[in-house]
Structures are given as C-alpha cells and as structure tokens.
Short mmCIF file of C-alpha atoms in Angstrom, two decimals:
data_model
loop_
_atom_site.label_atom_id
_atom_site.label_comp_id
_atom_site.label_asym_id
_atom_site.label_seq_id
_atom_site.Cartn_x
_atom_site.Cartn_y
_atom_site.Cartn_z
CA MET N 1460 16.12 -0.65 -17.61
CA THR N 1461 16.21 -4.22 -16.35
CA ARG N 1462 19.52 -5.55 -15.07
CA THR N 1463 20.48 -9.17 -14.42
CA ILE N 1464 22.25 -11.00 -11.61
CA ALA N 1465 23.58 -14.47 -12.46
CA VAL N 1466 23.54 -17.02 -9.64
CA LYS N 1467 25.10 -20.50 -9.55
CA SER N 1468 23.85 -22.90 -6.91
CA ARG N 1469 25.81 -25.92 -5.79
CA THR N 1470 23.30 -28.02 -3.84
CA ARG N 1471 19.57 -28.83 -4.00
CA ASN N 1472 18.56 -26.42 -1.23
CA GLU N 1473 20.68 -23.32 -0.71
CA LEU N 1474 20.31 -19.69 0.35
CA ILE N 1475 22.80 -17.61 -1.65
CA ASP N 1476 23.66 -14.10 -0.46
CA ILE N 1477 23.26 -11.61 -3.34
CA THR N 1478 23.38 -8.43 -1.24
CA ALA N 1479 26.73 -7.32 -2.68
CA GLU N 1480 25.53 -7.81 -6.26
CA VAL N 1481 22.37 -5.79 -5.56
CA SER N 1482 24.37 -3.01 -3.88
CA ASP N 1483 26.73 -2.90 -6.87
CA LEU N 1484 23.84 -2.54 -9.33
CA ILE N 1485 22.32 0.26 -7.26
CA ARG N 1486 25.67 2.08 -7.07
CA ALA N 1487 26.27 1.65 -10.82
CA SER N 1488 22.79 3.02 -11.59
CA GLY N 1489 23.61 6.31 -9.87
CA THR N 1490 20.20 6.28 -8.15
CA GLN N 1491 20.41 8.06 -4.79
CA SER N 1492 16.81 7.65 -3.64
CA GLY N 1493 14.29 5.14 -4.98
CA THR N 1494 13.37 1.48 -5.13
CA CYS N 1495 15.03 -1.70 -6.29
CA THR N 1496 12.68 -4.50 -7.34
CA LEU N 1497 14.19 -7.97 -7.59
CA PHE N 1498 12.43 -10.75 -9.49
CA VAL N 1499 13.33 -14.44 -9.79
CA THR N 1500 12.42 -15.93 -13.19
CA HIS N 1501 12.21 -19.53 -11.97
CA THR N 1502 9.47 -21.74 -10.51
CA THR N 1503 11.64 -23.79 -8.13
CA ALA N 1504 13.54 -20.85 -6.61
CA GLY N 1505 12.54 -17.77 -4.65
CA ILE N 1506 13.93 -14.68 -2.97
CA THR N 1507 13.91 -13.65 0.68
CA ILE N 1508 15.58 -11.32 3.15
CA ASN N 1509 16.92 -12.74 6.40
CA GLU N 1510 19.91 -12.78 8.74
CA GLY N 1511 23.33 -12.50 7.12
CA ALA N 1512 25.50 -13.02 10.22
CA ASP N 1513 25.09 -16.59 11.48
CA PRO N 1514 25.00 -19.25 8.70
CA SER N 1515 23.01 -21.47 11.10
CA VAL N 1516 19.97 -19.31 10.40
CA ARG N 1517 20.12 -20.24 6.72
CA ARG N 1518 20.52 -23.91 7.62
CA ASP N 1519 17.59 -23.77 10.07
CA ILE N 1520 15.28 -22.11 7.53
CA LEU N 1521 16.08 -24.72 4.86
CA THR N 1522 15.83 -27.65 7.28
CA ALA N 1523 12.49 -26.51 8.69
CA LEU N 1524 11.02 -26.01 5.21
CA SER N 1525 12.18 -29.49 4.15
CA ARG N 1526 10.74 -31.05 7.30
CA VAL N 1527 7.30 -29.54 6.66
CA PHE N 1528 7.39 -29.91 2.86
CA PRO N 1529 9.54 -33.02 2.27
CA GLU N 1530 11.05 -33.97 -1.10
CA HIS N 1531 9.12 -37.24 -1.18
CA GLY N 1532 5.43 -37.04 -0.36
CA ASP N 1533 1.91 -37.21 -1.74
CA TYR N 1534 2.78 -35.50 -5.01
CA ARG N 1535 1.56 -36.06 -8.58
CA HIS N 1536 4.01 -33.83 -10.48
CA ALA N 1537 6.29 -36.40 -12.14
CA GLU N 1538 9.53 -34.43 -12.01
CA GLY N 1539 10.10 -35.14 -8.30
CA ASN N 1540 10.44 -31.48 -7.34
CA SER N 1541 6.98 -30.56 -6.08
CA ASP N 1542 8.54 -29.56 -2.74
CA SER N 1543 10.74 -27.10 -4.67
CA HIS N 1544 7.70 -25.49 -6.30
CA ILE N 1545 5.91 -25.20 -2.95
CA LYS N 1546 8.90 -23.62 -1.21
CA ALA N 1547 9.36 -21.19 -4.12
CA SER N 1548 5.81 -19.87 -3.68
CA LEU N 1549 6.23 -19.67 0.12
CA MET N 1550 9.34 -17.48 -0.18
CA GLY N 1551 7.94 -15.53 -3.13
CA SER N 1552 9.42 -14.46 -6.45
CA SER N 1553 9.82 -10.71 -5.90
CA VAL N 1554 10.97 -8.31 -3.20
CA THR N 1555 11.28 -4.53 -3.26
CA VAL N 1556 14.11 -2.85 -1.36
CA LEU N 1557 14.19 0.91 -0.72
CA ILE N 1558 17.22 3.05 -1.66
CA GLU N 1559 18.66 6.13 0.04
CA ASP N 1560 22.13 7.67 -0.40
CA GLY N 1561 22.77 5.25 -3.25
CA LYS N 1562 22.49 2.23 -0.96
CA PRO N 1563 19.83 -0.39 -0.15
CA LEU N 1564 18.07 0.45 3.14
CA LEU N 1565 18.64 -2.87 4.87
CA GLY N 1566 18.61 -3.44 8.63
CA THR N 1567 21.87 -4.26 10.44
CA TRP N 1568 21.36 -8.01 10.22
CA GLN N 1569 19.60 -8.22 6.87
CA ALA N 1570 20.96 -9.88 3.74
CA ILE N 1571 19.18 -10.58 0.44
CA TYR N 1572 19.05 -14.29 -0.39
CA PHE N 1573 18.40 -16.09 -3.61
CA CYS N 1574 16.57 -19.26 -2.50
CA GLU N 1575 17.58 -22.34 -4.48
CA PHE N 1576 15.20 -25.26 -3.96
CA ASP N 1577 16.09 -27.49 -6.94
CA GLY N 1578 19.79 -27.04 -7.56
CA PRO N 1579 22.47 -27.21 -8.54
CA ARG N 1580 21.55 -24.89 -11.42
CA SER N 1581 22.47 -21.64 -13.17
CA ARG N 1582 19.86 -19.05 -12.24
CA THR N 1583 18.84 -15.46 -12.99
CA VAL N 1584 17.54 -12.63 -10.82
CA LEU N 1585 16.15 -9.59 -12.60
CA CYS N 1586 16.62 -6.17 -11.04
CA ARG N 1587 14.90 -2.87 -11.79
CA ILE N 1588 16.01 0.32 -10.08
CA ALA N 1589 13.70 3.34 -10.21
CA MET A 551 -4.07 4.54 -12.96
CA THR A 552 -5.30 1.38 -11.27
CA ARG A 553 -6.78 -1.34 -13.44
CA THR A 554 -8.87 -4.31 -12.36
CA ILE A 555 -8.88 -8.01 -13.21
CA ALA A 556 -12.06 -9.91 -12.31
CA VAL A 557 -11.62 -13.54 -11.27
CA LYS A 558 -14.28 -16.19 -10.68
CA SER A 559 -13.27 -19.24 -8.70
CA ARG A 560 -15.19 -22.50 -8.83
CA THR A 561 -13.89 -24.48 -5.87
CA ARG A 562 -12.65 -23.82 -2.31
CA ASN A 563 -8.94 -24.07 -3.17
CA GLU A 564 -7.86 -23.14 -6.68
CA LEU A 565 -4.91 -21.57 -8.50
CA ILE A 566 -6.26 -19.54 -11.42
CA ASP A 567 -3.89 -18.49 -14.20
CA ILE A 568 -4.21 -14.74 -14.84
CA THR A 569 -1.05 -14.35 -16.96
CA ALA A 570 -3.01 -13.57 -20.15
CA GLU A 571 -5.09 -10.90 -18.39
CA VAL A 572 -1.95 -9.27 -16.98
CA SER A 573 -0.22 -9.35 -20.37
CA ASP A 574 -3.28 -7.78 -21.98
CA LEU A 575 -3.33 -4.92 -19.45
CA ILE A 576 0.38 -4.28 -20.01
CA ARG A 577 -0.08 -4.25 -23.78
CA ALA A 578 -3.11 -1.94 -23.54
CA SER A 579 -1.17 0.48 -21.30
CA GLY A 580 1.45 0.99 -23.99
CA THR A 581 4.23 0.71 -21.39
CA GLN A 582 7.37 -0.71 -22.99
CA SER A 583 9.65 -0.78 -19.93
CA GLY A 584 8.54 -0.61 -16.31
CA THR A 585 6.81 -2.52 -13.54
CA CYS A 586 3.42 -4.11 -13.02
CA THR A 587 2.28 -4.39 -9.42
CA LEU A 588 -0.59 -6.78 -8.73
CA PHE A 589 -2.59 -6.59 -5.51
CA VAL A 590 -5.32 -8.91 -4.21
CA THR A 591 -7.99 -7.08 -2.19
CA HIS A 592 -9.13 -10.13 -0.21
CA THR A 593 -8.09 -11.80 3.05
CA THR A 594 -8.71 -15.41 2.05
CA ALA A 595 -6.94 -15.25 -1.31
CA GLY A 596 -3.41 -14.49 -2.44
CA ILE A 597 -1.20 -14.23 -5.50
CA THR A 598 1.83 -16.25 -6.54
CA ILE A 599 4.00 -17.11 -9.52
CA ASN A 600 4.70 -20.75 -10.30
CA GLU A 601 4.80 -23.34 -13.05
CA GLY A 602 2.24 -22.95 -15.82
CA ALA A 603 2.93 -26.17 -17.77
CA ASP A 604 1.94 -29.20 -15.66
CA PRO A 605 -1.37 -28.78 -13.76
CA SER A 606 -0.07 -31.32 -11.21
CA VAL A 607 2.16 -28.60 -9.78
CA ARG A 608 -0.90 -26.52 -8.90
CA ARG A 609 -2.58 -29.56 -7.37
CA ASP A 610 0.55 -30.42 -5.33
CA ILE A 611 0.91 -26.87 -3.98
CA LEU A 612 -2.73 -26.77 -2.87
CA THR A 613 -2.66 -30.27 -1.39
CA ALA A 614 0.55 -29.64 0.56
CA LEU A 615 -0.78 -26.37 1.97
CA SER A 616 -4.02 -28.08 3.05
CA ARG A 617 -2.11 -30.94 4.66
CA VAL A 618 -0.03 -28.53 6.78
CA PHE A 619 -2.82 -26.02 7.42
CA PRO A 620 -6.02 -28.11 7.42
CA GLU A 621 -9.52 -26.67 7.13
CA HIS A 622 -10.51 -28.07 10.52
CA GLY A 623 -8.06 -27.48 13.36
CA ASP A 624 -7.40 -25.57 16.56
CA TYR A 625 -9.02 -22.37 15.34
CA ARG A 626 -11.13 -19.76 17.14
CA HIS A 627 -12.32 -17.71 14.15
CA ALA A 628 -15.97 -18.71 13.90
CA GLU A 629 -16.34 -18.53 10.11
CA GLY A 630 -14.54 -21.83 9.53
CA ASN A 631 -11.98 -20.38 7.13
CA SER A 632 -8.95 -19.76 9.32
CA ASP A 633 -6.91 -22.02 7.06
CA SER A 634 -7.86 -19.73 4.14
CA HIS A 635 -6.56 -16.67 5.99
CA ILE A 636 -3.29 -18.42 6.87
CA LYS A 637 -2.69 -19.59 3.30
CA ALA A 638 -3.46 -16.09 1.99
CA SER A 639 -0.70 -14.59 4.14
CA LEU A 640 1.73 -17.36 3.18
CA MET A 641 1.27 -16.69 -0.56
CA GLY A 642 1.11 -12.91 -0.05
CA SER A 643 -1.22 -10.24 -1.41
CA SER A 644 1.08 -8.45 -3.86
CA VAL A 645 3.69 -9.27 -6.47
CA THR A 646 5.65 -7.01 -8.79
CA VAL A 647 6.52 -8.16 -12.29
CA LEU A 648 9.04 -6.34 -14.50
CA ILE A 649 8.16 -5.20 -18.03
CA GLU A 650 10.35 -4.93 -21.15
CA ASP A 651 9.25 -4.65 -24.80
CA GLY A 652 5.67 -4.25 -23.62
CA LYS A 653 5.61 -7.72 -22.05
CA PRO A 654 5.95 -9.17 -18.54
CA LEU A 655 9.47 -10.55 -17.98
CA LEU A 656 8.46 -14.04 -16.90
CA GLY A 657 10.66 -17.12 -17.06
CA THR A 658 9.83 -19.89 -19.55
CA TRP A 659 7.80 -21.90 -17.06
CA GLN A 660 6.28 -19.07 -15.04
CA ALA A 661 2.60 -18.19 -14.84
CA ILE A 662 0.87 -15.70 -12.53
CA TYR A 663 -1.73 -17.35 -10.30
CA PHE A 664 -4.59 -15.91 -8.33
CA CYS A 665 -4.77 -18.15 -5.24
CA GLU A 666 -8.32 -18.89 -4.14
CA PHE A 667 -8.50 -20.38 -0.64
CA ASP A 668 -12.16 -19.83 0.23
CA GLY A 669 -14.11 -20.17 -2.99
CA PRO A 670 -16.16 -20.32 -4.98
CA ARG A 671 -16.30 -16.52 -5.12
CA SER A 672 -16.07 -13.50 -7.39
CA ARG A 673 -12.71 -11.83 -6.76
CA THR A 674 -10.69 -8.78 -7.78
CA VAL A 675 -7.01 -8.24 -8.54
CA LEU A 676 -5.79 -4.66 -8.81
CA CYS A 677 -3.04 -3.84 -11.27
CA ARG A 678 -0.84 -0.77 -11.54
CA ILE A 679 1.57 -0.36 -14.42
CA ALA A 680 4.31 2.25 -14.13
CA MET M 423 11.72 10.13 0.29
CA THR M 424 11.66 7.29 2.79
CA ARG M 425 9.39 7.64 5.80
CA THR M 426 9.42 5.60 8.99
CA ILE M 427 6.75 3.93 11.14
CA ALA M 428 7.82 3.01 14.67
CA VAL M 429 6.23 -0.12 16.16
CA LYS M 430 6.41 -1.42 19.72
CA SER M 431 5.51 -5.04 20.29
CA ARG M 432 4.51 -6.40 23.67
CA THR M 433 4.71 -10.18 23.26
CA ARG M 434 6.86 -12.71 21.40
CA ASN M 435 4.35 -13.32 18.59
CA GLU M 436 2.01 -10.49 17.65
CA LEU M 437 0.27 -9.03 14.62
CA ILE M 438 0.13 -5.25 15.01
CA ASP M 439 -2.27 -3.24 12.85
CA ILE M 440 -0.40 -0.37 11.15
CA THR M 441 -3.11 0.52 8.61
CA ALA M 442 -3.86 3.90 10.24
CA GLU M 443 -0.17 4.87 10.26
CA VAL M 444 0.19 3.93 6.59
CA SER M 445 -2.97 5.86 5.67
CA ASP M 446 -1.66 8.89 7.57
CA LEU M 447 1.67 8.82 5.71
CA ILE M 448 -0.12 8.56 2.36
CA ARG M 449 -2.41 11.47 3.24
CA ALA M 450 0.53 13.59 4.45
CA SER M 451 2.45 12.89 1.25
CA GLY M 452 -0.30 14.43 -0.85
CA THR M 453 -0.06 11.56 -3.35
CA GLN M 454 -3.46 10.95 -4.96
CA SER M 455 -2.56 8.03 -7.23
CA GLY M 456 0.49 5.78 -6.89
CA THR M 457 2.09 3.08 -4.80
CA CYS M 458 3.17 2.69 -1.19
CA THR M 459 5.96 0.19 -0.59
CA LEU M 460 6.44 -0.97 3.01
CA PHE M 461 9.67 -2.63 4.13
CA VAL M 462 10.52 -4.23 7.47
CA THR M 463 14.21 -3.82 8.41
CA HIS M 464 14.34 -6.82 10.74
CA THR M 465 15.07 -10.54 10.34
CA THR M 466 12.64 -11.86 12.97
CA ALA M 467 9.63 -9.81 11.88
CA GLY M 468 7.62 -9.53 8.69
CA ILE M 469 4.67 -7.76 7.13
CA THR M 470 1.36 -9.11 5.85
CA ILE M 471 -2.16 -8.07 4.93
CA ASN M 472 -5.08 -9.95 6.44
CA GLU M 473 -8.45 -9.55 8.15
CA GLY M 474 -8.84 -6.55 10.44
CA ALA M 475 -12.29 -7.33 11.87
CA ASP M 476 -12.11 -10.45 14.05
CA PRO M 477 -9.01 -10.64 16.31
CA SER M 478 -9.39 -14.44 16.28
CA VAL M 479 -7.97 -14.45 12.75
CA ARG M 480 -4.72 -12.94 14.04
CA ARG M 481 -4.63 -15.46 16.86
CA ASP M 482 -5.27 -18.37 14.48
CA ILE M 483 -2.53 -17.28 12.06
CA LEU M 484 0.04 -16.98 14.87
CA THR M 485 -1.00 -20.26 16.51
CA ALA M 486 -0.89 -22.20 13.26
CA LEU M 487 2.56 -20.85 12.38
CA SER M 488 3.87 -21.76 15.85
CA ARG M 489 2.39 -25.25 15.59
CA VAL M 490 4.15 -25.92 12.29
CA PHE M 491 7.36 -24.04 13.14
CA PRO M 492 7.72 -24.41 16.94
CA GLU M 493 10.02 -22.30 19.09
CA HIS M 494 11.97 -25.36 20.21
CA GLY M 495 13.03 -27.78 17.49
CA ASP M 496 15.92 -29.15 15.46
CA TYR M 497 17.71 -25.80 15.21
CA ARG M 498 21.41 -24.89 15.30
CA HIS M 499 21.17 -21.10 15.57
CA ALA M 500 22.17 -20.49 19.20
CA GLU M 501 19.92 -17.50 19.91
CA GLY M 502 16.79 -19.62 20.30
CA ASN M 503 14.79 -17.71 17.70
CA SER M 504 15.14 -19.80 14.56
CA ASP M 505 11.36 -20.12 14.41
CA SER M 506 11.18 -16.30 14.34
CA HIS M 507 13.52 -16.14 11.34
CA ILE M 508 11.54 -18.81 9.48
CA LYS M 509 8.21 -17.08 10.09
CA ALA M 510 9.69 -13.74 8.99
CA SER M 511 10.64 -15.18 5.60
CA LEU M 512 7.25 -16.88 5.23
CA MET M 513 5.37 -13.61 5.76
CA GLY M 514 7.93 -11.58 3.77
CA SER M 515 9.65 -8.27 4.43
CA SER M 516 7.94 -6.05 1.88
CA VAL M 517 4.48 -5.39 0.51
CA THR M 518 3.28 -2.85 -2.04
CA VAL M 519 -0.14 -1.24 -1.65
CA LEU M 520 -1.78 0.78 -4.43
CA ILE M 521 -3.09 4.32 -3.85
CA GLU M 522 -6.07 6.14 -5.39
CA ASP M 523 -7.82 9.30 -4.14
CA GLY M 524 -5.06 9.72 -1.55
CA LYS M 525 -5.97 6.45 0.17
CA PRO M 526 -4.61 2.89 0.20
CA LEU M 527 -6.71 0.60 -2.03
CA LEU M 528 -7.48 -2.06 0.56
CA GLY M 529 -10.42 -4.45 0.46
CA THR M 530 -13.24 -4.11 2.97
CA TRP M 531 -11.73 -6.59 5.41
CA GLN M 532 -8.04 -5.89 4.85
CA ALA M 533 -5.65 -4.45 7.41
CA ILE M 534 -1.86 -4.10 7.16
CA TYR M 535 -0.06 -6.00 9.91
CA PHE M 536 3.46 -5.74 11.23
CA CYS M 537 4.33 -9.33 12.19
CA GLU M 538 6.37 -9.59 15.39
CA PHE M 539 7.92 -13.02 15.86
CA ASP M 540 10.59 -12.27 18.48
CA GLY M 541 9.18 -9.55 20.73
CA PRO M 542 8.75 -7.61 22.75
CA ARG M 543 10.90 -5.11 20.82
CA SER M 544 10.98 -1.65 19.29
CA ARG M 545 10.73 -2.04 15.52
CA THR M 546 10.82 -0.01 12.33
CA VAL M 547 8.84 -0.17 9.09
CA LEU M 548 10.11 1.89 6.15
CA CYS M 549 7.60 3.43 3.77
CA ARG M 550 8.11 4.88 0.30
CA ILE M 551 5.25 6.56 -1.52
CA ALA M 552 5.59 7.16 -5.25
#
C-alpha cells in the first residue's frame, strides 16, 4: 500500500524535514521490522538524508549546489529551471530507510529532507512500507 | 526473479529513456502493488529520474555535469574516463520505483533514464519487481 | 533482520571497499534470490558503487569532489565539515543491490564503497537482506 506525504515549500531552494511524517507513517503501519521506501514524484525536487541539528548545514548544502549549478547559465530548457532539474538528479528521487522496533533506523544526527529546488510549490512524497 | 533491460548508447554522454521497458516488465510480472528496483551493472553509467517532455532538460543535465567534471582534468586513471566514473556515482547505480495498479507510480513529467557517460556501448539494467 | 557492517576510516576522504563484507552477509543469510539494502547512518559519509580494479579511480573521484566542493569555502556551519555533508548527500546514504544464487549481482568491475568524507572515524553501515 502506497502512502502519501504532502509537502509545501516556501522558497525556490529549501530542504524540508519530513522525518516526523515518515516516522508517523511507519508507526501507523504497525510494521516492526522492514523497509520504508520514499519516492519523490517531481523532476525539480529530490530527497536526501543529512544533519538535522544545525540549520547551517542545510544552508551550506543549498548554497554550494547553487554556486556549482547556478540558476542562470548555459541552458537551453526554456523554463529557466535547468539548475533545478540538475540538482534533483544529484540528490536523487528515492531513498530506502530500514525499520526496527517500529521506528526508522536513522543515525543520531540524521534527518530525512525533501529537497525543493523550484519552489514555492505543493509537492508529494510517496511512501511504501514493507 | 531478476529481469534484464538491454540498452545501446550511441554517444559518449547520453540519457536514454527506459520508462517503456520498465513499464512493460512490471506489466508482464503481473504485480499490481509493490516495488521495482533498477540496478545498473556498470561503473561509467548510472540511472536517474527526470523530465521526459523537453529534450533540452537532458541536454542541460549532461552539459552541466561535463562543465563541472570535464573529460580532461587532473586525473590519474589511465583510461581517460575518470569523469565518467565520477558522473556515474553522482547519478547513482540504483533507483526504486513504487508500483500500484500494475504501473510505475511516476509523476506527470517523470521518465526513467539510463545515464551513459562512456559510450557508445551495449549496457545492462537489472530489474527486480517485488 | 538488520545486520551491521563496522568500518574504520583512516583519512579525511576515503573510499573503503565493503564488497566482501556485503557478500559475506548475503551468504550467511542463506538468501538465494532477493535484495540487499545498505544504509549509512552518518551525515558526513555516503555509499556508492564504482570501479574496484584501479585505485586511481577512487583517487580521481575524491579529488574531483574536493575540487568542486572544497573543505574551506563560503560555509556557515561552524564544525568545518560542510564539504563532508555536501559530498554525503551527493553520493547518497542508501543503495539496493540485487541477489541471485546467494551472491550480489554486481558487474565485472563493480565494488561497493563506503564513502568517508570526515574521517578518520569508526562508522556503521546497516544491511537488510530480503
């Protein structure tokens, strides 16, 4: 059964913490041991796992990506968001988290981030727990 | 059971749409709800999901990657394809797509791309549906 | 059941081959056909699959990443390892390998690498075989 997490971004580039939503879906599923596969259904957004403690880490990741793959560059795609497409593929569209004791097996500092690269928009993350 | 998708690339850098092949394998498997894990068995190729509509997006992704990781640079690997190896790791070698109603749950604009970074070659993508 | 692979890195940036450990876990599990999902529980390390033959490939990947995302740059995160966090997200924290005949279905040249970007440290890779 595929579940859905709705995400609303507020700026063009933004890492949005969805760890709580993922944990809630795992708890609600009753699965004690297994896997949780997350999938982003967009082409200008991705998903990644990184530090949840210091918000500067999120800022540094986004700034570094924009420095290397700037919004305005040698692009042919007419919508002006080629950088968003590139960043989406670099972060990737799926991640699989392991589950034990009804919880995602994340490290102490890890959080799951929806990666918005062409916001603000309403977005969807699919989730399958098995 | 592991299935195989054969891919033939025609240039050094190329994003090849394999969405139809993946959909066909899912349909043939009879799986209505589940996951499809795709795995590239090469070290100078990867797999990604991105826009299927405007071919300029594919061109812009490849051009931006080659600008940042050029073919000729400070490399020691003697085969002259270090950039291909780097790009392969950046795109990744596996992706998991969710399945409902016997179809891959892709967003409106999403297509699944085999990423050739050292073509032209004959390539293989493995596929497991569960 | 989640299994664990312990990794010890010796330098700041290092690709450590864990293919033998993964193969051992698959063999010990008795699984003949299935999937093996690997998950890194850290925010300054990742996992990737790339060439296992020539060590220059590993060197070239690490050097190119450090050239594009240098240790010292326009970062706000005070711990001095923003580049490590960025590289971790670029490589990704999970990969899924397919299994047949009790072995990982890797291509001839493929090896599974733990990617250390902020070593030396003691690290953990989680492994679920299904």
